[in-house]
């Protein structure tokens, strides 16, 4: 880090810190909140609706803080596109798949893979969905990715069943969260320590030997409290492995929270919160798909060549937070460390051919032999026909210290809600990739007996200092929210096979501003502009540039009790769009983790969100909602990439895996003790290779329309029975051909469960 850059960073932080420190308490302090202000829970329900059973009892003053989702501004008056998926909606869906849940928010889309959502591929507003690497992912305000700077591909994603709410930020608010600010951020909010003794249990079972066991218990005294929560998910899998076998998974997550109020009363209050987590997974997952002809015959088939494929990982988490409150000032300081260790043994390639090429044209004279070996019809007769299978072992570390100060004040007719934050972060990824040769003999894989080959042995690491400041300035019906983010990044890459090391340095300033104007109490207009940024991975050549864009949005929002209508147009003007080659994209060993600069690009579209609850005099209500996204993309420069998603690109080509149209709609009926809902999800055809004009066969996904049906009945005040039928019409389609062949969505799955809450 240069002296000049360090001075800029320190000066920035000192200015915002001094400004907040000079503010003196002006009124009697409200009672301490149950949740640290830096980690707000979901907004309280509208008048007339009961809060969730474990909702903390708070004063009206504190409730206002819970309503604030962006820099002290309520969701309805935020100068940007903000969406919060609240507990009642998560319970209606009864979904485990993060991608299926998040696609209920306009502007969020994904690329299907395993059908369970174990490793979702999420994108926001045209950003590359591969492994969610262009989205800032957080859990309770802390970066959750295994290595958000050094290797942002999110091979870990928390179990959604234990989340209390989800917050999606797009537009100018994106500068609050980084390092990825191109599309926005997704923040998952876990269950808080309850204010009173609380217990819950959720047991469910269904087709394909699906099973869920989820439980929590917590209690509090005047000064201390705790929460214990655990969940187990399992399935034998819905794919039919040639020769039989398990294609499912089992996954566990545990979380423990403890809170202690060091100084519960007085002008300056302080509290500590400790959060511990452990997660693990064993899944018989593969990257191997099917030829189009085999998919047409049986989309759930899986070739026997993938019999040895297996992912195993475990993750530990430690987060310690200190909260200081004084009048309208709240400062939350958090230290965190997360370790993630994974090993994925899978079929990678033939010695003499690429599997993707074989499945794309399995009937050619050359490929038909390889196809016969892959499906077990032929024995391997030459060394080139051997399959190379091996584990990609990776060890990740993510740790850091961050502090966020929030302060409310007034200057004349203006009211301010300021937020200033600083984070010092370190993460690393240590890779060891090996593979062994296997011959196909009588439909079984037999080891060749040759020495194990090492294809990658390297370590990437990054130190990053990030600072941000925003101020929501209110003047009557007008809210103006300027903000800025500064990222100072230092990275290092060491290749042990080549004996080479490479260092990199990067500084990025990301300003932004949003404006909201209330035309009436219910109707307002908003708009904004900000600089988007995505850092390059360590070890890139000096000529490689970060991803940068200037993003614009403008829209209108109508909100009233039980009603919301929002229409937003967005335009992302890229000065440099980037692509990082990954195995999940189909890249080969020599190009893995290599970045390609695509140059200028435009992404634009329209997002529409509407929801309303129709109420009747007889106690029955009808909630309905619609989320629609229209997206267009255009690459403006010619370039060549080793990533098969791009290849040789001509100006005017569209990006892969971005649907033109996407729609989610739900309609329900609710009584005092029961509810029933129908959800419809439509995802348009997506290109799988950058191009323009008519999409060639074999280079596009299928348009897919699916329906889910959910119903619940409160048999007692503390017990509920629920039924969930996912993809009830059993619609099947190709959701991706990356990296090796056609892959299906999940088939119809019916689940029956029981919840207990005390």
PDB file of C-alpha atoms in Angstrom, residues 386-661:
ATOM      1  CA  UNK A 386      -9.076 -43.402 -19.916  1.00  0.00           C
ATOM      2  CA  UNK A 387     -11.079 -41.077 -17.680  1.00  0.00           C
ATOM      3  CA  UNK A 388      -9.128 -38.723 -15.405  1.00  0.00           C
ATOM      4  CA  UNK A 389     -10.788 -38.499 -11.992  1.00  0.00           C
ATOM      5  CA  UNK A 390      -9.487 -36.761  -8.926  1.00  0.00           C
ATOM      6  CA  UNK A 391     -10.141 -34.472  -5.987  1.00  0.00           C
ATOM      7  CA  UNK A 392      -9.874 -30.714  -6.080  1.00  0.00           C
ATOM      8  CA  UNK A 393      -8.812 -30.049  -2.492  1.00  0.00           C
ATOM      9  CA  UNK A 394      -9.096 -26.469  -1.302  1.00  0.00           C
ATOM     10  CA  UNK A 395      -8.585 -24.853   2.089  1.00  0.00           C
ATOM     11  CA  UNK A 396     -10.020 -21.371   2.646  1.00  0.00           C
ATOM     12  CA  UNK A 397      -9.538 -18.792   5.394  1.00  0.00           C
ATOM     13  CA  UNK A 398     -11.598 -15.618   5.774  1.00  0.00           C
ATOM     14  CA  UNK A 399     -11.026 -13.331   8.750  1.00  0.00           C
ATOM     15  CA  UNK A 400     -11.133  -9.691   9.677  1.00  0.00           C
ATOM     16  CA  UNK A 401     -12.123  -6.836  11.933  1.00  0.00           C
ATOM     17  CA  UNK A 402     -14.845  -4.341  11.047  1.00  0.00           C
ATOM     18  CA  UNK A 403     -16.594  -1.451  12.732  1.00  0.00           C
ATOM     19  CA  UNK A 404     -19.764   0.356  11.682  1.00  0.00           C
ATOM     20  CA  UNK A 405     -20.956   3.610  13.278  1.00  0.00           C
ATOM     21  CA  UNK A 406     -24.505   4.893  12.824  1.00  0.00           C
ATOM     22  CA  UNK A 407     -25.569   8.326  13.942  1.00  0.00           C
ATOM     23  CA  UNK A 408     -28.749  10.377  13.593  1.00  0.00           C
ATOM     24  CA  UNK A 409     -28.732  14.168  13.901  1.00  0.00           C
ATOM     25  CA  UNK A 410     -30.210  17.360  12.450  1.00  0.00           C
ATOM     26  CA  UNK A 411     -28.723  20.492  10.910  1.00  0.00           C
ATOM     27  CA  UNK A 412     -31.352  23.183  10.565  1.00  0.00           C
ATOM     28  CA  UNK A 413     -34.243  21.805   8.489  1.00  0.00           C
ATOM     29  CA  UNK A 414     -32.232  18.743   7.466  1.00  0.00           C
ATOM     30  CA  UNK A 415     -32.186  15.421   9.278  1.00  0.00           C
ATOM     31  CA  UNK A 416     -29.243  13.069   8.793  1.00  0.00           C
ATOM     32  CA  UNK A 417     -28.821   9.336   9.174  1.00  0.00           C
ATOM     33  CA  UNK A 418     -25.111   8.691   8.749  1.00  0.00           C
ATOM     34  CA  UNK A 419     -23.246   5.425   8.488  1.00  0.00           C
ATOM     35  CA  UNK A 420     -19.463   5.079   8.418  1.00  0.00           C
ATOM     36  CA  UNK A 421     -17.635   1.769   8.342  1.00  0.00           C
ATOM     37  CA  UNK A 422     -14.171   0.323   8.104  1.00  0.00           C
ATOM     38  CA  UNK A 423     -13.119  -3.292   7.540  1.00  0.00           C
ATOM     39  CA  UNK A 424      -9.682  -4.863   7.517  1.00  0.00           C
ATOM     40  CA  UNK A 425      -9.934  -8.263   5.894  1.00  0.00           C
ATOM     41  CA  UNK A 426      -7.671 -11.159   4.999  1.00  0.00           C
ATOM     42  CA  UNK A 427      -8.578 -14.260   3.031  1.00  0.00           C
ATOM     43  CA  UNK A 428      -6.749 -17.044   1.249  1.00  0.00           C
ATOM     44  CA  UNK A 429      -7.266 -20.169  -0.812  1.00  0.00           C
ATOM     45  CA  UNK A 430      -4.822 -23.080  -0.870  1.00  0.00           C
ATOM     46  CA  UNK A 431      -5.383 -25.417  -3.838  1.00  0.00           C
ATOM     47  CA  UNK A 432      -4.161 -28.972  -4.367  1.00  0.00           C
ATOM     48  CA  UNK A 433      -5.718 -30.603  -7.426  1.00  0.00           C
ATOM     49  CA  UNK A 434      -4.771 -34.154  -8.371  1.00  0.00           C
ATOM     50  CA  UNK A 435      -6.166 -36.806 -10.698  1.00  0.00           C
ATOM     51  CA  UNK A 436      -5.758 -40.501 -11.509  1.00  0.00           C
ATOM     52  CA  UNK A 437      -6.565 -42.456 -14.640  1.00  0.00           C
ATOM     53  CA  UNK A 438      -9.446 -44.951 -14.699  1.00  0.00           C
ATOM     54  CA  UNK A 439     -10.426 -47.359 -17.440  1.00  0.00           C
ATOM     55  CA  UNK A 440     -14.009 -48.351 -18.129  1.00  0.00           C
ATOM     56  CA  UNK A 441     -14.209 -52.169 -17.980  1.00  0.00           C
ATOM     57  CA  UNK A 442     -17.572 -53.953 -18.105  1.00  0.00           C
ATOM     58  CA  UNK A 443     -19.371 -50.779 -17.053  1.00  0.00           C
ATOM     59  CA  UNK A 444     -17.130 -50.307 -14.000  1.00  0.00           C
ATOM     60  CA  UNK A 445     -14.244 -47.906 -13.338  1.00  0.00           C
ATOM     61  CA  UNK A 446     -10.913 -49.659 -12.836  1.00  0.00           C
ATOM     62  CA  UNK A 447      -7.745 -47.770 -11.730  1.00  0.00           C
ATOM     63  CA  UNK A 448      -4.940 -47.635 -14.290  1.00  0.00           C
ATOM     64  CA  UNK A 449      -2.301 -47.886 -11.596  1.00  0.00           C
ATOM     65  CA  UNK A 450      -0.190 -45.002 -12.913  1.00  0.00           C
ATOM     66  CA  UNK A 451       1.229 -42.349 -10.519  1.00  0.00           C
ATOM     67  CA  UNK A 452      -1.140 -39.637  -9.365  1.00  0.00           C
ATOM     68  CA  UNK A 453      -0.748 -36.436 -11.365  1.00  0.00           C
ATOM     69  CA  UNK A 454      -0.851 -33.030  -9.658  1.00  0.00           C
ATOM     70  CA  UNK A 455      -2.576 -30.454 -11.840  1.00  0.00           C
ATOM     71  CA  UNK A 456      -2.548 -27.486  -9.439  1.00  0.00           C
ATOM     72  CA  UNK A 457      -0.673 -26.635  -6.247  1.00  0.00           C
ATOM     73  CA  UNK A 458      -0.907 -22.957  -5.392  1.00  0.00           C
ATOM     74  CA  UNK A 459      -1.986 -20.412  -2.824  1.00  0.00           C
ATOM     75  CA  UNK A 460      -3.653 -17.044  -3.344  1.00  0.00           C
ATOM     76  CA  UNK A 461      -4.120 -14.509  -0.556  1.00  0.00           C
ATOM     77  CA  UNK A 462      -5.454 -10.974  -0.205  1.00  0.00           C
ATOM     78  CA  UNK A 463      -5.313  -8.183   2.358  1.00  0.00           C
ATOM     79  CA  UNK A 464      -8.011  -5.548   1.926  1.00  0.00           C
ATOM     80  CA  UNK A 465      -8.869  -2.331   3.720  1.00  0.00           C
ATOM     81  CA  UNK A 466     -12.387  -1.131   2.919  1.00  0.00           C
ATOM     82  CA  UNK A 467     -14.019   2.107   4.081  1.00  0.00           C
ATOM     83  CA  UNK A 468     -17.457   3.470   3.356  1.00  0.00           C
ATOM     84  CA  UNK A 469     -19.630   6.399   4.388  1.00  0.00           C
ATOM     85  CA  UNK A 470     -23.218   7.272   3.516  1.00  0.00           C
ATOM     86  CA  UNK A 471     -25.645   9.936   4.698  1.00  0.00           C
ATOM     87  CA  UNK A 472     -29.398   9.806   4.189  1.00  0.00           C
ATOM     88  CA  UNK A 473     -30.331  13.491   4.230  1.00  0.00           C
ATOM     89  CA  UNK A 474     -34.061  14.157   4.649  1.00  0.00           C
ATOM     90  CA  UNK A 475     -35.787  17.454   3.971  1.00  0.00           C
ATOM     91  CA  UNK A 476     -39.537  17.153   4.046  1.00  0.00           C
ATOM     92  CA  UNK A 477     -40.594  14.754   1.270  1.00  0.00           C
ATOM     93  CA  UNK A 478     -37.060  14.591  -0.170  1.00  0.00           C
ATOM     94  CA  UNK A 479     -34.334  12.075   0.792  1.00  0.00           C
ATOM     95  CA  UNK A 480     -30.872  12.385  -0.767  1.00  0.00           C
ATOM     96  CA  UNK A 481     -28.331   9.657   0.030  1.00  0.00           C
ATOM     97  CA  UNK A 482     -24.747  10.314  -1.091  1.00  0.00           C
ATOM     98  CA  UNK A 483     -22.191   7.623  -0.363  1.00  0.00           C
ATOM     99  CA  UNK A 484     -18.668   6.528  -1.144  1.00  0.00           C
ATOM    100  CA  UNK A 485     -16.642   3.342  -0.822  1.00  0.00           C
ATOM    101  CA  UNK A 486     -12.868   2.949  -0.899  1.00  0.00           C
ATOM    102  CA  UNK A 487     -11.145  -0.407  -1.424  1.00  0.00           C
ATOM    103  CA  UNK A 488      -7.371  -0.802  -0.934  1.00  0.00           C
ATOM    104  CA  UNK A 489      -6.377  -4.313  -2.006  1.00  0.00           C
ATOM    105  CA  UNK A 490      -3.039  -6.115  -1.861  1.00  0.00           C
ATOM    106  CA  UNK A 491      -2.814  -9.676  -3.197  1.00  0.00           C
ATOM    107  CA  UNK A 492      -0.235 -12.414  -3.624  1.00  0.00           C
ATOM    108  CA  UNK A 493      -0.204 -15.612  -5.642  1.00  0.00           C
ATOM    109  CA  UNK A 494       2.286 -18.450  -5.329  1.00  0.00           C
ATOM    110  CA  UNK A 495       2.443 -21.350  -7.792  1.00  0.00           C
ATOM    111  CA  UNK A 496       4.332 -24.204  -6.118  1.00  0.00           C
ATOM    112  CA  UNK A 497       4.507 -26.277  -9.301  1.00  0.00           C
ATOM    113  CA  UNK A 498       6.262 -23.539 -11.272  1.00  0.00           C
ATOM    114  CA  UNK A 499       8.064 -22.030  -8.295  1.00  0.00           C
ATOM    115  CA  UNK A 500       6.720 -18.573  -9.171  1.00  0.00           C
ATOM    116  CA  UNK A 501       5.164 -15.809  -7.079  1.00  0.00           C
ATOM    117  CA  UNK A 502       3.294 -12.719  -8.129  1.00  0.00           C
ATOM    118  CA  UNK A 503       1.981  -9.725  -6.176  1.00  0.00           C
ATOM    119  CA  UNK A 504      -0.673  -7.200  -7.061  1.00  0.00           C
ATOM    120  CA  UNK A 505      -2.075  -3.922  -5.750  1.00  0.00           C
ATOM    121  CA  UNK A 506      -5.302  -2.119  -6.480  1.00  0.00           C
ATOM    122  CA  UNK A 507      -7.107   0.972  -5.225  1.00  0.00           C
ATOM    123  CA  UNK A 508     -10.710   1.734  -6.127  1.00  0.00           C
ATOM    124  CA  UNK A 509     -13.000   4.617  -5.202  1.00  0.00           C
ATOM    125  CA  UNK A 510     -16.732   4.049  -5.655  1.00  0.00           C
ATOM    126  CA  UNK A 511     -18.969   7.104  -5.206  1.00  0.00           C
ATOM    127  CA  UNK A 512     -22.733   7.016  -5.531  1.00  0.00           C
ATOM    128  CA  UNK A 513     -25.870   9.023  -4.831  1.00  0.00           C
ATOM    129  CA  UNK A 514     -29.554   8.186  -4.614  1.00  0.00           C
ATOM    130  CA  UNK A 515     -32.610  10.453  -4.437  1.00  0.00           C
ATOM    131  CA  UNK A 516     -36.159   9.735  -3.248  1.00  0.00           C
ATOM    132  CA  UNK A 517     -39.004  12.219  -3.520  1.00  0.00           C
ATOM    133  CA  UNK A 518     -42.440  11.606  -2.014  1.00  0.00           C
ATOM    134  CA  UNK A 519     -45.235  12.874  -4.260  1.00  0.00           C
ATOM    135  CA  UNK A 520     -47.908  11.703  -1.812  1.00  0.00           C
ATOM    136  CA  UNK A 521     -47.817   9.746   1.418  1.00  0.00           C
ATOM    137  CA  UNK A 522     -47.949   6.511  -0.594  1.00  0.00           C
ATOM    138  CA  UNK A 523     -46.264   7.383  -3.915  1.00  0.00           C
ATOM    139  CA  UNK A 524     -42.652   8.376  -4.501  1.00  0.00           C
ATOM    140  CA  UNK A 525     -40.059   8.607  -7.259  1.00  0.00           C
ATOM    141  CA  UNK A 526     -36.435   7.569  -6.866  1.00  0.00           C
ATOM    142  CA  UNK A 527     -33.246   7.349  -8.876  1.00  0.00           C
ATOM    143  CA  UNK A 528     -29.516   7.075  -8.503  1.00  0.00           C
ATOM    144  CA  UNK A 529     -26.101   6.553 -10.003  1.00  0.00           C
ATOM    145  CA  UNK A 530     -22.996   4.826  -8.632  1.00  0.00           C
ATOM    146  CA  UNK A 531     -19.734   3.225  -9.703  1.00  0.00           C
ATOM    147  CA  UNK A 532     -19.707  -0.567  -9.808  1.00  0.00           C
ATOM    148  CA  UNK A 533     -16.536  -2.536  -9.084  1.00  0.00           C
ATOM    149  CA  UNK A 534     -15.304  -6.123  -9.011  1.00  0.00           C
ATOM    150  CA  UNK A 535     -11.639  -6.832  -8.176  1.00  0.00           C
ATOM    151  CA  UNK A 536      -9.475  -9.198 -10.231  1.00  0.00           C
ATOM    152  CA  UNK A 537      -8.338 -12.450  -8.637  1.00  0.00           C
ATOM    153  CA  UNK A 538      -4.737 -12.711  -7.386  1.00  0.00           C
ATOM    154  CA  UNK A 539      -2.045 -13.818  -9.812  1.00  0.00           C
ATOM    155  CA  UNK A 540      -3.371 -12.022 -12.896  1.00  0.00           C
ATOM    156  CA  UNK A 541      -1.018 -10.316 -15.383  1.00  0.00           C
ATOM    157  CA  UNK A 542      -0.483  -6.579 -14.898  1.00  0.00           C
ATOM    158  CA  UNK A 543      -2.473  -5.836 -18.044  1.00  0.00           C
ATOM    159  CA  UNK A 544      -5.628  -7.324 -16.505  1.00  0.00           C
ATOM    160  CA  UNK A 545      -8.048  -4.671 -15.226  1.00  0.00           C
ATOM    161  CA  UNK A 546     -10.777  -4.782 -12.571  1.00  0.00           C
ATOM    162  CA  UNK A 547     -14.402  -4.898 -13.637  1.00  0.00           C
ATOM    163  CA  UNK A 548     -15.828  -1.373 -13.581  1.00  0.00           C
ATOM    164  CA  UNK A 549     -19.101   0.230 -14.560  1.00  0.00           C
ATOM    165  CA  UNK A 550     -21.279   3.258 -13.985  1.00  0.00           C
ATOM    166  CA  UNK A 551     -24.768   2.082 -13.022  1.00  0.00           C
ATOM    167  CA  UNK A 552     -28.002   4.053 -13.217  1.00  0.00           C
ATOM    168  CA  UNK A 553     -31.524   3.358 -11.992  1.00  0.00           C
ATOM    169  CA  UNK A 554     -34.811   5.252 -11.819  1.00  0.00           C
ATOM    170  CA  UNK A 555     -38.237   4.189 -10.680  1.00  0.00           C
ATOM    171  CA  UNK A 556     -41.463   4.767  -8.831  1.00  0.00           C
ATOM    172  CA  UNK A 557     -42.746   3.128  -5.650  1.00  0.00           C
ATOM    173  CA  UNK A 558     -46.266   2.970  -4.231  1.00  0.00           C
ATOM    174  CA  UNK A 559     -46.606   1.660  -0.677  1.00  0.00           C
ATOM    175  CA  UNK A 560     -49.578   1.432   1.613  1.00  0.00           C
ATOM    176  CA  UNK A 561     -50.678  -0.994   4.302  1.00  0.00           C
ATOM    177  CA  UNK A 562     -50.649  -4.415   2.657  1.00  0.00           C
ATOM    178  CA  UNK A 563     -49.724  -2.944  -0.742  1.00  0.00           C
ATOM    179  CA  UNK A 564     -46.559  -2.291  -2.730  1.00  0.00           C
ATOM    180  CA  UNK A 565     -45.960  -1.516  -6.382  1.00  0.00           C
ATOM    181  CA  UNK A 566     -42.466  -0.741  -7.632  1.00  0.00           C
ATOM    182  CA  UNK A 567     -41.256  -0.198 -11.193  1.00  0.00           C
ATOM    183  CA  UNK A 568     -37.514   0.326 -11.780  1.00  0.00           C
ATOM    184  CA  UNK A 569     -35.460   0.803 -14.905  1.00  0.00           C
ATOM    185  CA  UNK A 570     -31.712   0.176 -14.738  1.00  0.00           C
ATOM    186  CA  UNK A 571     -28.735   0.723 -17.041  1.00  0.00           C
ATOM    187  CA  UNK A 572     -25.225  -0.592 -16.339  1.00  0.00           C
ATOM    188  CA  UNK A 573     -22.546   1.024 -18.496  1.00  0.00           C
ATOM    189  CA  UNK A 574     -19.410  -1.141 -18.285  1.00  0.00           C
ATOM    190  CA  UNK A 575     -16.043   0.329 -19.124  1.00  0.00           C
ATOM    191  CA  UNK A 576     -14.607  -3.155 -18.609  1.00  0.00           C
ATOM    192  CA  UNK A 577     -16.600  -6.351 -18.132  1.00  0.00           C
ATOM    193  CA  UNK A 578     -14.538  -9.314 -16.913  1.00  0.00           C
ATOM    194  CA  UNK A 579     -14.777 -13.088 -16.888  1.00  0.00           C
ATOM    195  CA  UNK A 580     -12.849 -15.477 -14.638  1.00  0.00           C
ATOM    196  CA  UNK A 581     -12.377 -18.967 -16.044  1.00  0.00           C
ATOM    197  CA  UNK A 582     -13.663 -21.668 -13.660  1.00  0.00           C
ATOM    198  CA  UNK A 583     -14.135 -25.412 -13.841  1.00  0.00           C
ATOM    199  CA  UNK A 584     -17.891 -24.944 -13.391  1.00  0.00           C
ATOM    200  CA  UNK A 585     -17.864 -22.910 -16.633  1.00  0.00           C
ATOM    201  CA  UNK A 586     -16.051 -25.695 -18.475  1.00  0.00           C
ATOM    202  CA  UNK A 587     -12.528 -24.232 -18.487  1.00  0.00           C
ATOM    203  CA  UNK A 588      -9.528 -26.572 -18.689  1.00  0.00           C
ATOM    204  CA  UNK A 589      -6.664 -26.801 -16.194  1.00  0.00           C
ATOM    205  CA  UNK A 590      -4.326 -24.409 -18.000  1.00  0.00           C
ATOM    206  CA  UNK A 591      -6.906 -21.598 -17.931  1.00  0.00           C
ATOM    207  CA  UNK A 592      -8.462 -22.115 -14.493  1.00  0.00           C
ATOM    208  CA  UNK A 593      -8.777 -18.871 -12.484  1.00  0.00           C
ATOM    209  CA  UNK A 594      -7.478 -16.831 -15.425  1.00  0.00           C
ATOM    210  CA  UNK A 595      -9.309 -13.556 -16.019  1.00  0.00           C
ATOM    211  CA  UNK A 596     -10.341 -12.262 -19.448  1.00  0.00           C
ATOM    212  CA  UNK A 597     -11.262  -8.620 -20.074  1.00  0.00           C
ATOM    213  CA  UNK A 598     -14.294  -8.218 -22.334  1.00  0.00           C
ATOM    214  CA  UNK A 599     -14.127  -4.425 -22.491  1.00  0.00           C
ATOM    215  CA  UNK A 600     -17.168  -2.207 -22.845  1.00  0.00           C
ATOM    216  CA  UNK A 601     -20.674  -3.590 -22.424  1.00  0.00           C
ATOM    217  CA  UNK A 602     -24.224  -2.434 -21.753  1.00  0.00           C
ATOM    218  CA  UNK A 603     -26.779  -4.174 -19.560  1.00  0.00           C
ATOM    219  CA  UNK A 604     -30.206  -2.651 -19.105  1.00  0.00           C
ATOM    220  CA  UNK A 605     -33.685  -3.701 -18.145  1.00  0.00           C
ATOM    221  CA  UNK A 606     -36.901  -3.250 -16.228  1.00  0.00           C
ATOM    222  CA  UNK A 607     -37.955  -4.642 -12.850  1.00  0.00           C
ATOM    223  CA  UNK A 608     -41.539  -4.739 -11.623  1.00  0.00           C
ATOM    224  CA  UNK A 609     -42.688  -5.833  -8.178  1.00  0.00           C
ATOM    225  CA  UNK A 610     -46.263  -5.782  -6.901  1.00  0.00           C
ATOM    226  CA  UNK A 611     -47.893  -7.235  -3.805  1.00  0.00           C
ATOM    227  CA  UNK A 612     -51.229  -6.766  -2.121  1.00  0.00           C
ATOM    228  CA  UNK A 613     -53.231  -8.526   0.560  1.00  0.00           C
ATOM    229  CA  UNK A 614     -56.961  -8.460  -0.019  1.00  0.00           C
ATOM    230  CA  UNK A 615     -58.832  -8.672   3.294  1.00  0.00           C
ATOM    231  CA  UNK A 616     -62.434  -9.626   3.907  1.00  0.00           C
ATOM    232  CA  UNK A 617     -64.863  -9.080   6.750  1.00  0.00           C
ATOM    233  CA  UNK A 618     -65.020 -12.806   7.502  1.00  0.00           C
ATOM    234  CA  UNK A 619     -61.357 -13.112   8.537  1.00  0.00           C
ATOM    235  CA  UNK A 620     -60.076 -14.553   5.254  1.00  0.00           C
ATOM    236  CA  UNK A 621     -57.327 -12.759   3.335  1.00  0.00           C
ATOM    237  CA  UNK A 622     -55.854 -13.226  -0.135  1.00  0.00           C
ATOM    238  CA  UNK A 623     -52.141 -12.334  -0.493  1.00  0.00           C
ATOM    239  CA  UNK A 624     -50.852 -11.984  -4.060  1.00  0.00           C
ATOM    240  CA  UNK A 625     -47.495 -10.863  -5.437  1.00  0.00           C
ATOM    241  CA  UNK A 626     -45.689 -10.608  -8.778  1.00  0.00           C
ATOM    242  CA  UNK A 627     -41.997 -10.083  -9.573  1.00  0.00           C
ATOM    243  CA  UNK A 628     -40.996  -9.551 -13.213  1.00  0.00           C
ATOM    244  CA  UNK A 629     -37.600  -8.820 -14.763  1.00  0.00           C
ATOM    245  CA  UNK A 630     -36.730  -7.885 -18.340  1.00  0.00           C
ATOM    246  CA  UNK A 631     -33.002  -7.805 -19.147  1.00  0.00           C
ATOM    247  CA  UNK A 632     -30.994  -7.004 -22.272  1.00  0.00           C
ATOM    248  CA  UNK A 633     -27.220  -7.325 -22.647  1.00  0.00           C
ATOM    249  CA  UNK A 634     -24.747  -6.244 -25.313  1.00  0.00           C
ATOM    250  CA  UNK A 635     -20.992  -6.703 -25.554  1.00  0.00           C
ATOM    251  CA  UNK A 636     -19.499  -3.745 -27.425  1.00  0.00           C
ATOM    252  CA  UNK A 637     -16.035  -5.042 -28.326  1.00  0.00           C
ATOM    253  CA  UNK A 638     -14.501  -8.012 -30.134  1.00  0.00           C
ATOM    254  CA  UNK A 639     -12.378 -10.328 -27.997  1.00  0.00           C
ATOM    255  CA  UNK A 640     -11.311 -13.938 -27.606  1.00  0.00           C
ATOM    256  CA  UNK A 641     -11.627 -15.970 -24.394  1.00  0.00           C
ATOM    257  CA  UNK A 642     -10.627 -19.521 -23.437  1.00  0.00           C
ATOM    258  CA  UNK A 643     -13.861 -19.702 -21.444  1.00  0.00           C
ATOM    259  CA  UNK A 644     -16.286 -21.793 -23.556  1.00  0.00           C
ATOM    260  CA  UNK A 645     -19.132 -19.494 -22.476  1.00  0.00           C
ATOM    261  CA  UNK A 646     -17.542 -16.758 -24.568  1.00  0.00           C
ATOM    262  CA  UNK A 647     -15.002 -18.080 -27.062  1.00  0.00           C
ATOM    263  CA  UNK A 648     -14.703 -15.710 -30.025  1.00  0.00           C
ATOM    264  CA  UNK A 649     -16.931 -12.699 -29.283  1.00  0.00           C
ATOM    265  CA  UNK A 650     -18.088 -10.110 -31.797  1.00  0.00           C
ATOM    266  CA  UNK A 651     -19.387  -6.652 -30.908  1.00  0.00           C
ATOM    267  CA  UNK A 652     -23.149  -6.875 -30.469  1.00  0.00           C
ATOM    268  CA  UNK A 653     -23.143 -10.339 -28.875  1.00  0.00           C
ATOM    269  CA  UNK A 654     -25.380 -11.007 -25.871  1.00  0.00           C
ATOM    270  CA  UNK A 655     -24.076 -12.380 -22.593  1.00  0.00           C
ATOM    271  CA  UNK A 656     -24.668 -16.040 -21.689  1.00  0.00           C
ATOM    272  CA  UNK A 657     -27.013 -17.145 -18.910  1.00  0.00           C
ATOM    273  CA  UNK A 658     -29.071 -13.954 -18.709  1.00  0.00           C
ATOM    274  CA  UNK A 659     -32.783 -14.543 -19.478  1.00  0.00           C
ATOM    275  CA  UNK A 660     -34.721 -11.867 -21.356  1.00  0.00           C
ATOM    276  CA  UNK A 661     -37.802 -12.504 -19.226  1.00  0.00           C
TER     277      UNK A 661
END
